[in-house]
Amino acid sequence: MYVCSCFGITEKQVKEHADAGACTPRQIASACKAGTDCGSCVRRIQAILGRGSCPRRELVDKGEPALSGLSGPPAAPVLRGLSEVA
């Protein structure tokens, strides 16, 4: 059954993206564009995702920062005019 008729995305495809780690409608949209045109499928996507396992959501539900513990390079300074802002 189609979830997003604008882009021809099926319920099976949404579930596959969820199994691959997408746990919000925005992440589903990034993966396959569903929900980015008319938006009528967003509630259906939310229903499919339900409250399933999502590591970030579980952290937020516990009151912990969802982005803590992520490793990566430090953010680059923002240059405005001729001065550097840290």
PDB file of N, CA and C in Angstrom, residues 19-86:
ATOM      1  N   ASP A  19      13.885   0.265   9.713  1.00  0.00           N
ATOM      2  CA  ASP A  19      14.776  -0.828  10.123  1.00  0.00           C
ATOM      3  C   ASP A  19      16.244  -0.455   9.931  1.00  0.00           C
ATOM      4  N   ALA A  20      16.508   0.426   8.961  1.00  0.00           N
ATOM      5  CA  ALA A  20      17.877   0.865   8.690  1.00  0.00           C
ATOM      6  C   ALA A  20      18.315   1.996   9.620  1.00  0.00           C
ATOM      7  N   GLY A  21      17.398   2.458  10.492  1.00  0.00           N
ATOM      8  CA  GLY A  21      17.796   3.455  11.484  1.00  0.00           C
ATOM      9  C   GLY A  21      17.001   4.742  11.503  1.00  0.00           C
ATOM     10  N   ALA A  22      16.159   4.989  10.511  1.00  0.00           N
ATOM     11  CA  ALA A  22      15.345   6.204  10.524  1.00  0.00           C
ATOM     12  C   ALA A  22      14.255   6.054  11.575  1.00  0.00           C
ATOM     13  N   CYS A  23      14.153   7.028  12.473  1.00  0.00           N
ATOM     14  CA  CYS A  23      13.141   6.887  13.522  1.00  0.00           C
ATOM     15  C   CYS A  23      12.265   8.126  13.671  1.00  0.00           C
ATOM     16  N   THR A  24      12.345   9.053  12.730  1.00  0.00           N
ATOM     17  CA  THR A  24      11.460  10.215  12.718  1.00  0.00           C
ATOM     18  C   THR A  24      10.982  10.449  11.286  1.00  0.00           C
ATOM     19  N   PRO A  25       9.839  11.124  11.130  1.00  0.00           N
ATOM     20  CA  PRO A  25       9.384  11.441   9.776  1.00  0.00           C
ATOM     21  C   PRO A  25      10.425  12.237   8.986  1.00  0.00           C
ATOM     22  N   ARG A  26      11.164  13.098   9.654  1.00  0.00           N
ATOM     23  CA  ARG A  26      12.193  13.879   8.962  1.00  0.00           C
ATOM     24  C   ARG A  26      13.294  12.972   8.419  1.00  0.00           C
ATOM     25  N   GLN A  27      13.670  11.958   9.187  1.00  0.00           N
ATOM     26  CA  GLN A  27      14.693  11.021   8.717  1.00  0.00           C
ATOM     27  C   GLN A  27      14.167  10.174   7.561  1.00  0.00           C
ATOM     28  N   ILE A  28      12.903   9.812   7.615  1.00  0.00           N
ATOM     29  CA  ILE A  28      12.286   9.098   6.491  1.00  0.00           C
ATOM     30  C   ILE A  28      12.306  10.000   5.258  1.00  0.00           C
ATOM     31  N   ALA A  29      11.968  11.272   5.441  1.00  0.00           N
ATOM     32  CA  ALA A  29      11.974  12.219   4.324  1.00  0.00           C
ATOM     33  C   ALA A  29      13.365  12.347   3.719  1.00  0.00           C
ATOM     34  N   SER A  30      14.381  12.370   4.559  1.00  0.00           N
ATOM     35  CA  SER A  30      15.756  12.457   4.053  1.00  0.00           C
ATOM     36  C   SER A  30      16.139  11.218   3.258  1.00  0.00           C
ATOM     37  N   ALA A  31      15.597  10.084   3.668  1.00  0.00           N
ATOM     38  CA  ALA A  31      15.944   8.824   3.012  1.00  0.00           C
ATOM     39  C   ALA A  31      15.228   8.631   1.678  1.00  0.00           C
ATOM     40  N   CYS A  32      13.968   9.089   1.584  1.00  0.00           N
ATOM     41  CA  CYS A  32      13.204   8.751   0.373  1.00  0.00           C
ATOM     42  C   CYS A  32      12.274   9.853  -0.133  1.00  0.00           C
ATOM     43  N   LYS A  33      12.291  11.024   0.463  1.00  0.00           N
ATOM     44  CA  LYS A  33      11.476  12.183   0.087  1.00  0.00           C
ATOM     45  C   LYS A  33      10.025  12.098   0.556  1.00  0.00           C
ATOM     46  N   ALA A  34       9.593  10.987   1.115  1.00  0.00           N
ATOM     47  CA  ALA A  34       8.204  10.883   1.569  1.00  0.00           C
ATOM     48  C   ALA A  34       7.924  11.976   2.597  1.00  0.00           C
ATOM     49  N   GLY A  35       6.828  12.690   2.407  1.00  0.00           N
ATOM     50  CA  GLY A  35       6.436  13.740   3.333  1.00  0.00           C
ATOM     51  C   GLY A  35       6.965  15.114   2.986  1.00  0.00           C
ATOM     52  N   THR A  36       7.699  15.231   1.882  1.00  0.00           N
ATOM     53  CA  THR A  36       8.304  16.521   1.551  1.00  0.00           C
ATOM     54  C   THR A  36       7.543  17.322   0.501  1.00  0.00           C
ATOM     55  N   ASP A  37       6.470  16.761  -0.053  1.00  0.00           N
ATOM     56  CA  ASP A  37       5.728  17.512  -1.072  1.00  0.00           C
ATOM     57  C   ASP A  37       4.434  18.045  -0.466  1.00  0.00           C
ATOM     58  N   CYS A  38       3.353  17.325  -0.553  1.00  0.00           N
ATOM     59  CA  CYS A  38       2.080  17.839  -0.036  1.00  0.00           C
ATOM     60  C   CYS A  38       1.949  17.659   1.475  1.00  0.00           C
ATOM     61  N   GLY A  39       2.679  16.701   2.046  1.00  0.00           N
ATOM     62  CA  GLY A  39       2.674  16.504   3.495  1.00  0.00           C
ATOM     63  C   GLY A  39       1.534  15.659   4.034  1.00  0.00           C
ATOM     64  N   SER A  40       0.638  15.208   3.178  1.00  0.00           N
ATOM     65  CA  SER A  40      -0.515  14.454   3.677  1.00  0.00           C
ATOM     66  C   SER A  40      -0.138  13.084   4.243  1.00  0.00           C
ATOM     67  N   CYS A  41       1.060  12.601   3.951  1.00  0.00           N
ATOM     68  CA  CYS A  41       1.465  11.274   4.423  1.00  0.00           C
ATOM     69  C   CYS A  41       2.221  11.306   5.749  1.00  0.00           C
ATOM     70  N   VAL A  42       2.526  12.497   6.266  1.00  0.00           N
ATOM     71  CA  VAL A  42       3.363  12.590   7.465  1.00  0.00           C
ATOM     72  C   VAL A  42       2.719  11.882   8.658  1.00  0.00           C
ATOM     73  N   ARG A  43       1.427  12.051   8.843  1.00  0.00           N
ATOM     74  CA  ARG A  43       0.755  11.369   9.973  1.00  0.00           C
ATOM     75  C   ARG A  43       0.788   9.853   9.809  1.00  0.00           C
ATOM     76  N   ARG A  44       0.658   9.385   8.598  1.00  0.00           N
ATOM     77  CA  ARG A  44       0.736   7.939   8.344  1.00  0.00           C
ATOM     78  C   ARG A  44       2.143   7.438   8.641  1.00  0.00           C
ATOM     79  N   ILE A  45       3.157   8.199   8.255  1.00  0.00           N
ATOM     80  CA  ILE A  45       4.540   7.823   8.555  1.00  0.00           C
ATOM     81  C   ILE A  45       4.745   7.785  10.062  1.00  0.00           C
ATOM     82  N   GLN A  46       4.213   8.781  10.776  1.00  0.00           N
ATOM     83  CA  GLN A  46       4.311   8.789  12.237  1.00  0.00           C
ATOM     84  C   GLN A  46       3.665   7.542  12.829  1.00  0.00           C
ATOM     85  N   ALA A  47       2.517   7.158  12.286  1.00  0.00           N
ATOM     86  CA  ALA A  47       1.828   5.966  12.789  1.00  0.00           C
ATOM     87  C   ALA A  47       2.644   4.704  12.530  1.00  0.00           C
ATOM     88  N   ILE A  48       3.288   4.621  11.377  1.00  0.00           N
ATOM     89  CA  ILE A  48       4.110   3.449  11.064  1.00  0.00           C
ATOM     90  C   ILE A  48       5.304   3.383  12.006  1.00  0.00           C
ATOM     91  N   LEU A  49       5.922   4.542  12.247  1.00  0.00           N
ATOM     92  CA  LEU A  49       7.087   4.567  13.130  1.00  0.00           C
ATOM     93  C   LEU A  49       6.707   4.302  14.581  1.00  0.00           C
ATOM     94  N   GLY A  50       5.518   4.758  14.979  1.00  0.00           N
ATOM     95  CA  GLY A  50       5.067   4.542  16.347  1.00  0.00           C
ATOM     96  C   GLY A  50       6.088   5.008  17.361  1.00  0.00           C
ATOM     97  N   ARG A  51       6.212   4.276  18.438  1.00  0.00           N
ATOM     98  CA  ARG A  51       7.209   4.573  19.459  1.00  0.00           C
ATOM     99  C   ARG A  51       8.224   3.449  19.492  1.00  0.00           C
ATOM    100  N   GLY A  52       8.588   2.979  18.320  1.00  0.00           N
ATOM    101  CA  GLY A  52       9.565   1.898  18.229  1.00  0.00           C
ATOM    102  C   GLY A  52      10.933   2.320  18.721  1.00  0.00           C
ATOM    103  N   SER A  53      11.859   1.440  18.650  1.00  0.00           N
ATOM    104  CA  SER A  53      13.206   1.682  19.145  1.00  0.00           C
ATOM    105  C   SER A  53      13.898   2.787  18.356  1.00  0.00           C
ATOM    106  N   CYS A  54      14.291   3.817  19.054  1.00  0.00           N
ATOM    107  CA  CYS A  54      15.060   4.914  18.474  1.00  0.00           C
ATOM    108  C   CYS A  54      16.020   5.380  19.549  1.00  0.00           C
ATOM    109  N   PRO A  55      17.301   5.109  19.403  1.00  0.00           N
ATOM    110  CA  PRO A  55      18.257   5.438  20.461  1.00  0.00           C
ATOM    111  C   PRO A  55      18.207   6.890  20.912  1.00  0.00           C
ATOM    112  N   ARG A  56      18.097   7.830  19.984  1.00  0.00           N
ATOM    113  CA  ARG A  56      18.046   9.237  20.391  1.00  0.00           C
ATOM    114  C   ARG A  56      16.770   9.542  21.153  1.00  0.00           C
ATOM    115  N   ARG A  57      15.638   8.999  20.695  1.00  0.00           N
ATOM    116  CA  ARG A  57      14.380   9.246  21.378  1.00  0.00           C
ATOM    117  C   ARG A  57      14.423   8.665  22.784  1.00  0.00           C
ATOM    118  N   GLU A  58      15.032   7.492  22.926  1.00  0.00           N
ATOM    119  CA  GLU A  58      15.137   6.874  24.242  1.00  0.00           C
ATOM    120  C   GLU A  58      15.955   7.744  25.188  1.00  0.00           C
ATOM    121  N   LEU A  59      17.023   8.375  24.698  1.00  0.00           N
ATOM    122  CA  LEU A  59      17.812   9.286  25.527  1.00  0.00           C
ATOM    123  C   LEU A  59      16.983  10.492  25.954  1.00  0.00           C
ATOM    124  N   VAL A  60      16.253  11.079  25.019  1.00  0.00           N
ATOM    125  CA  VAL A  60      15.430  12.242  25.331  1.00  0.00           C
ATOM    126  C   VAL A  60      14.353  11.871  26.341  1.00  0.00           C
ATOM    127  N   ASP A  61      13.730  10.707  26.176  1.00  0.00           N
ATOM    128  CA  ASP A  61      12.706  10.263  27.115  1.00  0.00           C
ATOM    129  C   ASP A  61      13.259  10.123  28.529  1.00  0.00           C
ATOM    130  N   LYS A  62      14.551   9.804  28.638  1.00  0.00           N
ATOM    131  CA  LYS A  62      15.198   9.680  29.948  1.00  0.00           C
ATOM    132  C   LYS A  62      15.675  11.027  30.479  1.00  0.00           C
ATOM    133  N   GLY A  63      15.518  12.082  29.686  1.00  0.00           N
ATOM    134  CA  GLY A  63      15.973  13.399  30.094  1.00  0.00           C
ATOM    135  C   GLY A  63      17.447  13.638  29.839  1.00  0.00           C
ATOM    136  N   GLU A  64      18.068  12.792  29.027  1.00  0.00           N
ATOM    137  CA  GLU A  64      19.489  12.930  28.714  1.00  0.00           C
ATOM    138  C   GLU A  64      19.646  13.627  27.363  1.00  0.00           C
ATOM    139  N   PRO A  65      20.753  14.340  27.172  1.00  0.00           N
ATOM    140  CA  PRO A  65      20.974  14.989  25.870  1.00  0.00           C
ATOM    141  C   PRO A  65      21.097  13.954  24.758  1.00  0.00           C
ATOM    142  N   ALA A  66      20.399  14.167  23.676  1.00  0.00           N
ATOM    143  CA  ALA A  66      20.402  13.200  22.576  1.00  0.00           C
ATOM    144  C   ALA A  66      21.681  13.239  21.762  1.00  0.00           C
ATOM    145  N   LEU A  67      22.411  14.334  21.825  1.00  0.00           N
ATOM    146  CA  LEU A  67      23.603  14.453  21.006  1.00  0.00           C
ATOM    147  C   LEU A  67      24.885  14.308  21.805  1.00  0.00           C
ATOM    148  N   SER A  68      24.797  14.032  23.088  1.00  0.00           N
ATOM    149  CA  SER A  68      26.021  13.863  23.866  1.00  0.00           C
ATOM    150  C   SER A  68      26.704  12.568  23.480  1.00  0.00           C
ATOM    151  N   GLY A  69      27.988  12.552  23.607  1.00  0.00           N
ATOM    152  CA  GLY A  69      28.735  11.341  23.316  1.00  0.00           C
ATOM    153  C   GLY A  69      29.061  11.142  21.856  1.00  0.00           C
ATOM    154  N   LEU A  70      28.635  12.056  21.013  1.00  0.00           N
ATOM    155  CA  LEU A  70      28.970  11.927  19.602  1.00  0.00           C
ATOM    156  C   LEU A  70      30.400  12.392  19.401  1.00  0.00           C
ATOM    157  N   SER A  71      31.146  11.633  18.662  1.00  0.00           N
ATOM    158  CA  SER A  71      32.513  12.047  18.385  1.00  0.00           C
ATOM    159  C   SER A  71      32.588  12.618  16.986  1.00  0.00           C
ATOM    160  N   GLY A  72      33.543  13.455  16.800  1.00  0.00           N
ATOM    161  CA  GLY A  72      33.727  14.064  15.498  1.00  0.00           C
ATOM    162  C   GLY A  72      34.640  15.249  15.629  1.00  0.00           C
ATOM    163  N   PRO A  73      34.965  15.860  14.520  1.00  0.00           N
ATOM    164  CA  PRO A  73      35.869  17.006  14.581  1.00  0.00           C
ATOM    165  C   PRO A  73      35.193  18.184  15.267  1.00  0.00           C
ATOM    166  N   PRO A  74      35.970  19.045  15.921  1.00  0.00           N
ATOM    167  CA  PRO A  74      35.366  20.220  16.543  1.00  0.00           C
ATOM    168  C   PRO A  74      34.795  21.138  15.473  1.00  0.00           C
ATOM    169  N   ALA A  75      33.808  21.892  15.853  1.00  0.00           N
ATOM    170  CA  ALA A  75      33.185  22.811  14.908  1.00  0.00           C
ATOM    171  C   ALA A  75      34.184  23.874  14.488  1.00  0.00           C
ATOM    172  N   ALA A  76      34.137  24.237  13.238  1.00  0.00           N
ATOM    173  CA  ALA A  76      35.021  25.273  12.715  1.00  0.00           C
ATOM    174  C   ALA A  76      34.555  26.632  13.206  1.00  0.00           C
ATOM    175  N   PRO A  77      35.482  27.549  13.462  1.00  0.00           N
ATOM    176  CA  PRO A  77      35.075  28.886  13.897  1.00  0.00           C
ATOM    177  C   PRO A  77      34.307  29.593  12.791  1.00  0.00           C
ATOM    178  N   VAL A  78      33.418  30.465  13.188  1.00  0.00           N
ATOM    179  CA  VAL A  78      32.624  31.236  12.242  1.00  0.00           C
ATOM    180  C   VAL A  78      33.336  32.554  12.001  1.00  0.00           C
ATOM    181  N   LEU A  79      33.593  32.857  10.750  1.00  0.00           N
ATOM    182  CA  LEU A  79      34.260  34.108  10.408  1.00  0.00           C
ATOM    183  C   LEU A  79      33.215  35.126   9.994  1.00  0.00           C
ATOM    184  N   ARG A  80      33.241  36.264  10.678  1.00  0.00           N
ATOM    185  CA  ARG A  80      32.315  37.352  10.354  1.00  0.00           C
ATOM    186  C   ARG A  80      33.146  38.602  10.130  1.00  0.00           C
ATOM    187  N   GLY A  81      33.067  39.126   8.965  1.00  0.00           N
ATOM    188  CA  GLY A  81      33.902  40.286   8.657  1.00  0.00           C
ATOM    189  C   GLY A  81      35.358  39.876   8.706  1.00  0.00           C
ATOM    190  N   LEU A  82      36.144  40.589   9.492  1.00  0.00           N
ATOM    191  CA  LEU A  82      37.562  40.287   9.598  1.00  0.00           C
ATOM    192  C   LEU A  82      37.925  39.648  10.923  1.00  0.00           C
ATOM    193  N   SER A  83      36.957  39.475  11.822  1.00  0.00           N
ATOM    194  CA  SER A  83      37.285  38.905  13.130  1.00  0.00           C
ATOM    195  C   SER A  83      36.750  37.489  13.243  1.00  0.00           C
ATOM    196  N   GLU A  84      37.442  36.687  14.033  1.00  0.00           N
ATOM    197  CA  GLU A  84      37.056  35.294  14.239  1.00  0.00           C
ATOM    198  C   GLU A  84      36.219  35.201  15.500  1.00  0.00           C
ATOM    199  N   VAL A  85      35.096  34.516  15.422  1.00  0.00           N
ATOM    200  CA  VAL A  85      34.220  34.313  16.565  1.00  0.00           C
ATOM    201  C   VAL A  85      34.285  32.847  16.928  1.00  0.00           C
ATOM    202  N   ALA A  86      34.636  32.555  18.170  1.00  0.00           N
ATOM    203  CA  ALA A  86      34.760  31.156  18.593  1.00  0.00           C
ATOM    204  C   ALA A  86      33.447  30.621  19.070  1.00  0.00           C
TER     205      ALA A  86
END
